[in-house]
Amino acid sequence: AAERRGGRRGDGGDPGDDDTMEALSALGSQEGTRRVLWHQSTRRMTGMDFGAFKEALAEWREKEATEEQQHENLLRKVGAAFRNETVWQRSQGLDPRSRKRESAWFIHPDRQFRRTWDVLVLLFVVYNAFSLPFVLAFAPHQDAGWLIFDYLVDLFFIVDVAVNFNTGFTDQDKHLVRDRRRIASNYFRGWFAVDFVACIPLELFVSVASGESLLDPGGNGGGTDEVKLISAFKCVRLFRLGRFVKMLQRYKFANVWGILRLYMFIILLAHWLGCGWYALTWSSPHDLDPAVTTWLEKTGLAAEGVGMGTQYLSVLLAALLMLFRTIAVPPQTDGEILYMTLVVLLGACVHATIFGQVAHLVASMNLGSATHMQTMQKMHERMRYHHLPRRLADRVSLYFDSLWDRQREHGSGAAASWTAGMSEPLALEVSLYLNRDMVEKVPMFRDVEKTVILAVISSLRSHMFLPGDYIVRAGEMGDRMYFVRKGRCVVLIPVPKGDPDPPANARLVDESGARYRAVKTLAEGDYFGEISLLFRMQRTATICATSFIDASSLGAADFERILDENPAFAEKIENGFTQYADGAGGGGGGIGGGGSGSDASDAE
């Protein structure tokens, strides 16, 4: 352009030449730099030509910077796309990972069918934990219904082996394995040996081989000694109790379950020891040496007419007394002395372990309350040191007590602090579950991209307000939007001081003597201050809490960042504001359509 216009030559150097060379060098265009050097060697640019050139160059630089920023934003959005899509799909209950098509026989380890099956297995294992020692020790008469039920339990454990061969598992990288060979290999290296031995009905085979009736083995309802001895192999099923105890620890009420588990262990151990004690005292050599008196005979439990129920309860009590080192009737034979000695030694370990665990579990159940009490004690000490007035100190205590009751945390932003130890995607998934419905009630956040909702939720800040607290005041600069999660608050409009006849519901709400009129009540799920996200303007209404308020807020700075990162959403907001300014949004809840916000009433 300077060459066409024809610049004048001059002996003096143009002070803008150095700036021109520096600017063109920054463009990275070697061809353009050579041309400018040639032009400078032949003629000088005029001041007007150089000014026009600098203006064009500045415009080009601004355009390049804008395109570069857009490129960076695009890369940042693409980089976060998979994470956002994963979090969103998980919130919908979907599996975001690509998966092979599952066959009809594949069982997912986390599906409801497998969980129900594990519960049934646990119930049958507990049944065997009580029934097998009792049958082996007392040899009760087993009628046809009892035997049929036992055969069905055996059949269930056989089917359980097949189910385990078709159930996937997660490897060390937390990937779900569906390959049948890997599933079988993992099962063979795990619990297959225990499950296989436990599911074989050996006593059934012995009864068939000896020609005995399946519904009355041995002919006397109690079974032959060989059948009872072989059925003892089923006791290996009890090893599965440990696996299911670990499974139950993952669920809620783990502390309560821990206490129940300990007492169940005591009862089960006493049951086993009692059955063993009865079997020992019943099989003592009394018939070989009539002078030998067993514990069972000493207590009169071996007499005729004593029912099996009385015998079982007596030996169960004796086992508990031995465990806790209280012996009512001393042992009578050498075998009984040795057995009782071992039980007493075992009881010493059980006594220390069980009650130590109970004390720990009870303390852990109240750990949160103890932490809260310590925090409140420190707070009271600080308030006494600073000589706070009684009324103010009571409000501080009320605030932290209410915050603990509602969020189980302390401090500002407490609602999200418990997720601070989680990974970013997991914390975002939890926040999405807790806040998604609340955010999507706002008209301007409806029908927007998922990335916008995720960005809004990740920028929320939690608040707790006491009854009588002013959340916002008329006249202050608005830079934050609020969502009411729980509680109620009222929208107050100032009454003009010159109004000779104020409304009947006007009232004093501050020390300055200003009167306000209540125009609207906001409750759970409502919002207010959405226009403050777009304009730093004074608020025209006061929001006062009438109950304990659990709220979340979105700051204007975070909202502007969300607009910069989501051009489509920014365009929607701009179009909505144009309609709002033209009067199309009248009667609604602000930009984006109607809603339950308070900006329509306070004219923000």
XYZ file of C-alpha atoms in Angstrom:
604
model
C 0.000 0.000 0.000
C 2.871 2.400 0.790
C 4.530 1.589 -2.490
C 1.353 2.266 -4.479
C 0.724 5.518 -2.701
C 4.295 6.617 -3.353
C 6.141 7.624 -0.248
C 8.705 10.375 -0.174
C 12.372 9.796 0.368
C 14.127 11.431 3.212
C 17.473 11.485 4.763
C 16.216 11.131 8.284
C 15.186 7.738 9.601
C 11.532 7.087 10.396
C 11.172 6.324 14.102
C 8.515 3.780 13.229
C 10.805 1.679 11.085
C 12.233 -0.258 14.010
C 8.720 -1.001 15.261
C 7.711 -2.125 11.809
C 10.667 -4.477 11.502
C 10.041 -5.938 14.962
C 6.367 -6.452 14.220
C 6.984 -8.107 10.856
C 9.702 -10.306 12.285
C 7.194 -11.563 14.859
C 4.935 -12.707 12.029
C 7.405 -15.415 11.124
C 7.064 -14.691 7.397
C 10.508 -14.570 5.820
C 9.114 -13.497 2.443
C 7.260 -10.571 3.998
C 10.352 -9.492 5.919
C 12.522 -9.513 2.730
C 9.992 -7.396 0.868
C 9.835 -4.805 3.628
C 13.625 -4.649 3.711
C 13.672 -4.016 -0.017
C 11.039 -1.290 0.269
C 12.948 0.383 3.062
C 16.076 0.416 0.970
C 14.325 2.242 -1.855
C 11.868 4.559 -0.112
C 10.589 5.652 3.281
C 7.009 5.259 4.437
C 5.124 8.406 5.332
C 3.742 8.872 8.827
C 0.219 8.365 7.520
C 1.161 5.197 5.655
C 2.971 3.783 8.655
C 0.020 4.528 10.946
C -2.356 2.718 8.612
C 0.041 -0.192 8.448
C 0.350 -0.397 12.233
C -3.428 -0.314 12.554
C -3.811 -3.177 10.093
C -1.015 -5.072 11.787
C -2.629 -4.645 15.200
C -5.926 -5.918 13.811
C -4.168 -8.946 12.336
C -2.426 -9.641 15.645
C -5.712 -9.437 17.533
C -7.311 -11.842 15.111
C -4.408 -14.283 15.448
C -4.566 -14.082 19.251
C -8.311 -14.733 19.174
C -7.902 -17.748 16.886
C -5.083 -19.075 19.061
C -7.228 -18.705 22.192
C -10.107 -20.479 20.480
C -7.727 -23.254 19.472
C -6.521 -23.644 23.046
C -10.109 -23.703 24.322
C -10.939 -26.355 21.734
C -8.001 -28.504 22.821
C -8.985 -28.119 26.461
C -12.580 -29.102 25.708
C -11.505 -32.089 23.613
C -9.135 -33.162 26.362
C -11.957 -33.111 28.918
C -14.613 -34.540 26.605
C -14.035 -38.176 27.464
C -13.972 -37.458 31.187
C -17.185 -35.420 31.008
C -18.916 -38.016 28.858
C -17.855 -40.741 31.277
C -19.168 -38.868 34.316
C -22.431 -38.015 32.562
C -23.070 -41.578 31.420
C -22.305 -42.979 34.853
C -24.815 -40.562 36.342
C -27.364 -42.082 33.973
C -26.478 -45.603 35.130
C -24.638 -46.451 31.892
C -21.266 -48.110 31.401
C -19.137 -45.619 29.426
C -16.564 -48.173 28.340
C -16.951 -50.115 25.147
C -17.815 -53.701 25.955
C -18.078 -56.925 24.085
C -21.517 -58.327 23.591
C -22.359 -60.441 26.620
C -23.504 -63.984 26.034
C -26.653 -65.362 27.559
C -24.640 -67.339 30.144
C -22.271 -64.597 31.250
C -22.946 -63.291 34.771
C -21.846 -59.792 35.692
C -20.336 -59.786 39.220
C -22.070 -56.511 40.148
C -25.543 -57.241 38.792
C -28.564 -57.921 40.973
C -28.718 -61.617 40.078
C -25.214 -62.277 41.377
C -25.829 -60.277 44.543
C -29.018 -62.209 45.241
C -27.213 -65.477 44.565
C -24.454 -64.531 47.032
C -27.048 -63.804 49.697
C -28.593 -67.247 49.165
C -25.170 -68.872 49.368
C -24.493 -67.021 52.613
C -27.787 -68.180 54.123
C -27.113 -71.824 53.207
C -23.548 -71.632 54.547
C -24.865 -70.293 57.861
C -27.457 -73.086 57.872
C -24.711 -75.690 57.404
C -22.575 -73.975 60.048
C -25.280 -74.762 62.616
C -26.823 -77.958 61.262
C -23.721 -80.024 60.459
C -22.122 -79.958 63.958
C -25.538 -80.531 65.551
C -26.289 -83.575 63.373
C -22.813 -85.025 63.881
C -22.966 -84.619 67.676
C -26.603 -85.287 68.606
C -27.602 -87.589 65.716
C -31.211 -86.343 65.707
C -33.980 -88.128 63.864
C -34.089 -86.608 60.381
C -37.455 -86.997 58.764
C -38.036 -87.022 55.004
C -38.623 -83.241 54.824
C -35.315 -82.448 56.546
C -33.390 -84.846 54.300
C -35.017 -83.491 51.146
C -34.080 -79.953 52.182
C -30.473 -81.061 52.771
C -30.367 -82.681 49.341
C -31.665 -79.460 47.789
C -28.935 -77.508 49.593
C -26.355 -79.923 48.192
C -27.830 -79.418 44.725
C -27.636 -75.659 45.213
C -23.900 -75.824 45.961
C -23.376 -77.944 42.835
C -25.123 -75.291 40.763
C -23.031 -72.660 42.557
C -19.882 -74.167 41.052
C -21.367 -73.758 37.568
C -22.393 -70.182 38.382
C -18.862 -69.355 39.495
C -17.482 -70.667 36.200
C -19.696 -68.129 34.390
C -19.167 -65.100 36.627
C -16.715 -62.443 35.491
C -14.180 -60.796 37.743
C -12.089 -57.620 37.854
C -8.357 -57.937 37.322
C -5.581 -55.905 38.925
C -6.214 -53.039 36.490
C -9.883 -52.951 37.545
C -11.010 -54.232 34.142
C -13.930 -56.633 33.920
C -12.787 -59.997 32.538
C -15.289 -61.834 30.320
C -12.985 -64.388 28.710
C -14.122 -67.867 29.739
C -10.618 -69.294 29.928
C -9.398 -66.521 32.204
C -12.514 -66.866 34.372
C -11.958 -70.620 34.723
C -8.239 -70.157 35.422
C -8.974 -67.571 38.094
C -11.577 -69.844 39.707
C -9.259 -72.879 39.655
C -6.573 -70.830 41.418
C -9.107 -69.567 43.944
C -12.031 -71.249 45.645
C -12.651 -74.142 43.269
C -10.999 -76.793 45.479
C -13.071 -75.794 48.516
C -16.306 -75.516 46.537
C -15.736 -78.832 44.746
C -15.135 -80.822 47.934
C -18.081 -79.109 49.631
C -20.573 -79.862 46.874
C -19.898 -83.609 46.499
C -22.732 -85.545 48.269
C -20.527 -88.406 49.446
C -23.013 -89.575 52.056
C -25.593 -89.901 49.285
C -23.276 -92.144 47.290
C -22.502 -94.267 50.371
C -26.197 -94.691 51.126
C -26.910 -95.762 47.540
C -23.922 -98.140 47.497
C -24.981 -99.779 50.770
C -28.602 -100.132 49.645
C -30.011 -97.839 52.323
C -33.038 -95.645 51.804
C -32.216 -92.105 50.751
C -34.940 -90.744 53.012
C -33.926 -92.884 56.015
C -30.201 -93.668 55.859
C -29.121 -96.214 58.442
C -32.712 -97.214 59.085
C -32.943 -95.252 62.327
C -33.202 -91.672 61.166
C -29.819 -90.718 62.501
C -27.610 -92.372 59.909
C -24.776 -94.847 60.258
C -21.431 -93.783 61.653
C -19.859 -94.066 58.206
C -22.475 -91.811 56.641
C -22.129 -89.228 59.422
C -18.351 -89.282 59.155
C -18.434 -88.756 55.400
C -20.950 -85.933 55.739
C -18.356 -84.131 57.878
C -16.601 -83.220 54.619
C -19.361 -80.651 54.117
C -17.802 -78.622 56.903
C -15.345 -77.214 54.362
C -18.251 -75.024 53.227
C -17.722 -73.026 56.404
C -14.524 -71.582 54.920
C -16.745 -69.471 52.687
C -17.982 -67.500 55.685
C -14.833 -65.388 55.654
C -15.336 -64.431 52.009
C -18.888 -63.262 52.599
C -17.953 -61.362 55.751
C -15.530 -59.297 53.671
C -18.242 -58.749 51.077
C -20.681 -57.427 53.677
C -18.119 -54.972 55.021
C -18.441 -52.886 51.838
C -22.047 -51.992 52.527
C -23.422 -49.238 54.712
C -23.946 -49.710 58.437
C -20.570 -51.472 58.475
C -20.001 -50.554 62.128
C -23.362 -51.956 63.229
C -22.732 -55.036 61.140
C -19.302 -55.367 62.781
C -20.844 -55.583 66.252
C -23.484 -58.064 65.103
C -20.789 -60.080 63.369
C -18.789 -60.382 66.579
C -21.756 -61.600 68.600
C -22.727 -64.009 65.832
C -19.178 -65.325 65.953
C -19.478 -65.867 69.723
C -22.763 -67.739 69.310
C -21.412 -69.845 66.440
C -18.215 -70.664 68.339
C -20.214 -71.607 71.434
C -22.427 -73.811 69.231
C -19.430 -75.662 67.832
C -17.768 -76.054 71.224
C -21.032 -77.161 72.820
C -21.617 -79.816 70.166
C -18.036 -81.017 70.602
C -18.463 -81.107 74.385
C -21.638 -83.178 74.071
C -20.007 -85.597 71.628
C -17.027 -86.004 73.977
C -19.080 -86.625 77.108
C -21.485 -88.951 75.310
C -18.731 -91.103 73.831
C -16.723 -91.479 77.078
C -15.895 -95.133 78.016
C -18.765 -95.505 80.467
C -19.858 -98.830 79.070
C -16.333 -100.247 79.400
C -15.857 -98.972 82.936
C -19.111 -98.364 84.834
C -17.165 -96.558 87.538
C -16.434 -93.708 85.129
C -18.884 -90.856 85.464
C -19.040 -88.261 82.697
C -20.010 -84.617 82.937
C -23.256 -85.450 81.151
C -24.186 -87.992 83.812
C -23.011 -85.757 86.656
C -25.415 -83.035 85.558
C -28.261 -85.524 85.012
C -28.530 -84.755 81.301
C -27.898 -88.398 80.353
C -30.968 -89.631 82.202
C -33.950 -90.970 80.337
C -36.671 -88.482 79.602
C -34.321 -85.515 79.171
C -35.145 -83.947 75.839
C -32.595 -83.143 73.152
C -33.474 -79.454 73.388
C -32.593 -79.381 77.097
C -29.332 -81.179 76.404
C -28.385 -78.728 73.637
C -29.150 -75.612 75.703
C -27.182 -77.030 78.632
C -24.045 -77.755 76.612
C -24.359 -74.366 74.865
C -24.380 -72.641 78.257
C -21.470 -74.784 79.410
C -19.468 -73.772 76.332
C -20.132 -70.070 76.974
C -19.102 -70.455 80.620
C -15.907 -72.219 79.606
C -15.105 -69.507 77.067
C -15.387 -66.833 79.741
C -13.632 -68.918 82.388
C -16.624 -69.654 84.589
C -17.077 -73.360 85.303
C -20.296 -74.448 87.024
C -19.701 -78.238 86.960
C -16.072 -79.438 86.857
C -14.950 -82.021 84.277
C -15.052 -85.680 85.259
C -12.717 -87.499 82.870
C -9.235 -86.867 81.553
C -10.605 -86.138 78.102
C -13.027 -83.591 79.544
C -10.223 -81.933 81.539
C -8.066 -81.604 78.421
C -10.980 -80.300 76.334
C -11.963 -77.741 78.962
C -8.343 -76.582 79.319
C -8.105 -75.913 75.594
C -11.443 -74.103 75.599
C -10.386 -71.884 78.518
C -7.167 -70.956 76.727
C -9.146 -70.210 73.576
C -11.590 -68.164 75.617
C -8.780 -65.962 76.940
C -7.883 -64.960 73.383
C -11.515 -64.609 72.359
C -12.322 -62.502 75.409
C -9.547 -59.997 74.678
C -10.181 -59.915 70.938
C -13.965 -59.701 71.008
C -14.344 -57.005 73.606
C -11.441 -55.026 72.184
C -13.190 -55.082 68.814
C -16.505 -54.087 70.386
C -14.901 -51.129 72.136
C -13.252 -50.041 68.886
C -16.470 -50.358 66.881
C -18.524 -48.452 69.443
C -15.912 -45.685 69.468
C -15.842 -45.556 65.648
C -19.629 -45.319 65.530
C -19.420 -42.114 67.568
C -16.254 -40.842 65.890
C -18.087 -38.119 63.991
C -19.924 -36.907 67.078
C -16.698 -36.924 69.092
C -14.984 -34.844 66.400
C -17.890 -32.388 66.418
C -17.720 -32.077 70.204
C -13.988 -31.384 70.058
C -14.521 -28.736 67.382
C -17.259 -27.068 69.408
C -15.103 -27.144 72.545
C -12.291 -25.337 70.720
C -14.829 -22.859 69.326
C -16.180 -22.098 72.799
C -12.674 -21.551 74.111
C -11.953 -19.054 71.324
C -15.208 -17.197 71.910
C -14.481 -16.952 75.626
C -10.989 -15.673 74.895
C -12.372 -12.949 72.606
C -15.199 -12.125 75.078
C -17.993 -12.489 72.524
C -21.446 -11.434 73.740
C -23.680 -14.264 74.916
C -26.212 -13.737 72.139
C -23.531 -13.757 69.414
C -21.826 -16.797 70.923
C -25.141 -18.660 70.959
C -25.641 -17.918 67.264
C -22.164 -19.204 66.461
C -22.868 -22.431 68.358
C -26.252 -22.747 66.657
C -24.633 -22.307 63.249
C -22.044 -25.061 63.697
C -24.559 -27.415 65.321
C -26.954 -26.928 62.406
C -24.150 -27.338 59.886
C -23.157 -30.636 61.508
C -26.744 -31.907 61.672
C -27.357 -31.210 57.986
C -23.999 -31.836 56.323
C -21.918 -33.758 58.870
C -19.089 -31.306 58.300
C -17.776 -27.942 59.500
C -16.640 -24.810 57.744
C -17.463 -22.983 54.547
C -18.104 -25.183 51.550
C -18.507 -28.170 53.850
C -20.946 -29.987 51.595
C -18.214 -30.677 49.043
C -15.284 -31.137 51.441
C -16.069 -34.803 52.061
C -15.356 -35.502 48.376
C -11.961 -33.783 48.514
C -10.169 -37.113 48.898
C -11.798 -38.594 45.787
C -10.436 -38.528 42.265
C -11.674 -35.639 40.148
C -14.005 -37.729 37.918
C -15.473 -39.565 40.922
C -16.007 -36.335 42.887
C -17.648 -34.776 39.832
C -19.904 -37.811 39.455
C -21.036 -37.514 43.074
C -21.644 -33.770 42.680
C -23.608 -34.400 39.488
C -25.880 -36.852 41.292
C -26.487 -34.395 44.141
C -26.956 -31.177 42.149
C -28.063 -31.973 38.618
C -31.824 -31.662 39.151
C -31.379 -28.459 41.131
C -29.301 -26.766 38.407
C -31.517 -27.855 35.529
C -34.520 -26.130 37.121
C -32.999 -22.783 36.097
C -34.359 -21.878 32.629
C -31.025 -20.742 31.208
C -29.442 -24.107 32.145
C -32.132 -26.187 30.460
C -31.412 -27.973 27.188
C -27.726 -27.061 27.251
C -24.673 -29.172 26.587
C -23.633 -31.663 29.231
C -20.277 -29.935 29.572
C -22.086 -26.774 30.710
C -23.981 -28.596 33.464
C -20.794 -30.313 34.617
C -18.911 -27.005 34.661
C -21.683 -25.296 36.649
C -21.890 -28.113 39.202
C -18.113 -28.221 39.676
C -18.156 -24.456 40.408
C -20.871 -24.511 43.081
C -20.091 -23.391 46.615
C -22.078 -24.490 49.673
C -23.561 -22.149 52.294
C -25.508 -22.474 55.532
C -27.695 -19.631 56.854
C -29.472 -19.304 60.181
C -33.016 -17.980 60.635
C -32.869 -14.206 60.387
C -29.660 -14.119 58.311
C -29.655 -11.824 55.277
C -28.475 -13.817 52.301
C -28.394 -10.731 50.056
C -29.293 -7.113 50.785
C -30.899 -4.502 48.590
C -28.352 -1.992 47.332
C -25.283 -4.212 47.442
C -23.502 -5.290 44.260
C -24.683 -8.675 43.046
C -22.045 -11.115 41.868
C -23.523 -14.497 42.820
C -26.556 -16.670 42.116
C -28.076 -18.862 44.858
C -29.875 -22.212 44.806
C -32.051 -23.116 47.806
C -31.413 -26.766 48.655
C -33.324 -26.881 51.949
C -35.223 -24.347 54.041
C -37.306 -21.249 53.343
C -36.474 -17.597 52.809
C -38.498 -14.475 51.981
C -38.011 -11.794 49.302
C -38.298 -8.277 50.779
C -38.794 -5.079 48.748
C -37.911 -1.715 50.383
C -40.877 0.530 51.171
C -40.244 4.165 50.118
C -39.585 6.383 53.114
C -42.009 8.992 51.829
C -44.907 6.561 51.593
C -47.489 7.967 54.032
C -49.499 4.728 54.134
C -47.212 1.706 53.993
C -48.687 -1.759 53.421
C -49.965 -3.689 56.392
C -47.238 -6.301 56.072
C -44.401 -3.745 56.025
C -42.032 -4.295 58.912
C -38.706 -3.183 60.316
C -35.899 -5.536 59.343
C -32.744 -3.586 60.146
C -31.436 -1.057 62.607
C -31.636 1.870 60.180
C -35.396 1.973 60.410
C -35.981 0.955 56.787
C -39.243 -0.824 56.132
C -39.655 -3.763 53.787
C -42.564 -5.570 52.188
C -42.542 -9.350 51.784
C -43.437 -10.155 48.181
C -42.471 -13.792 47.768
C -41.369 -16.870 49.707
C -38.673 -19.146 48.304
C -38.446 -22.803 49.327
C -36.518 -25.924 48.426
C -35.668 -26.043 44.713
C -36.037 -22.279 44.125
C -33.245 -19.933 43.064
C -32.522 -16.213 42.909
C -29.895 -13.771 41.649
C -29.442 -15.316 38.199
C -29.239 -11.896 36.506
C -26.303 -11.055 38.770
C -24.266 -13.581 36.837
C -24.440 -11.352 33.769
C -24.362 -7.841 35.188
C -22.565 -6.397 38.184
C -25.528 -4.337 39.304
C -27.059 -3.398 42.628
C -29.611 -5.761 44.054
C -33.077 -4.308 44.416
C -34.407 -6.849 46.902
C -33.355 -8.336 50.218
C -33.458 -12.103 50.777
C -33.885 -13.067 54.439
C -33.786 -16.633 55.778
C -36.854 -17.628 57.785
C -35.489 -21.076 58.672
C -32.219 -22.925 58.459
C -31.062 -22.596 54.850
C -28.834 -25.075 53.047
C -27.891 -23.342 49.791
C -25.392 -23.445 46.934
C -24.118 -20.518 44.903
C -22.479 -19.848 41.540
C -20.163 -16.839 41.266
C -20.102 -14.405 38.358
C -16.399 -15.061 37.709
C -17.040 -18.799 37.355
C -20.016 -18.121 35.112
C -17.931 -15.905 32.823
C -15.345 -18.643 32.579
C -18.068 -21.116 31.610
C -19.269 -18.722 28.893
C -15.737 -18.371 27.501
C -15.296 -22.134 27.336
C -18.731 -22.801 25.769
C -19.445 -20.442 22.840
C -22.751 -22.108 21.979
C -24.028 -21.568 25.513
C -22.801 -17.968 25.433
C -24.727 -17.399 22.193
C -27.869 -18.822 23.778
C -27.508 -16.468 26.751
C -26.959 -13.507 24.409
C -30.060 -14.345 22.392
C -32.077 -14.818 25.555
C -30.944 -11.459 26.887
C -31.942 -9.778 23.637
C -35.449 -11.177 23.980
C -35.533 -10.245 27.650
C -34.466 -6.680 26.891
C -37.093 -6.380 24.156
C -39.800 -7.392 26.617
C -40.244 -10.962 25.450
C -39.043 -12.261 28.799
C -41.580 -10.335 30.849
C -43.279 -12.325 33.561
C -40.593 -14.973 33.472
C -37.741 -15.785 35.707
C -35.090 -13.806 33.874
C -33.009 -14.729 30.873
C -33.921 -18.039 29.322
C -37.641 -18.170 30.088
C -39.934 -18.478 33.059
C -38.939 -20.020 36.328
C -39.228 -19.871 40.056
C -36.421 -17.406 40.625
C -36.865 -14.123 42.418
C -35.317 -11.882 39.812
C -38.677 -11.301 38.199
C -39.915 -9.816 41.429
C -36.851 -7.858 42.486
C -36.221 -6.549 38.945
C -32.623 -7.627 38.873
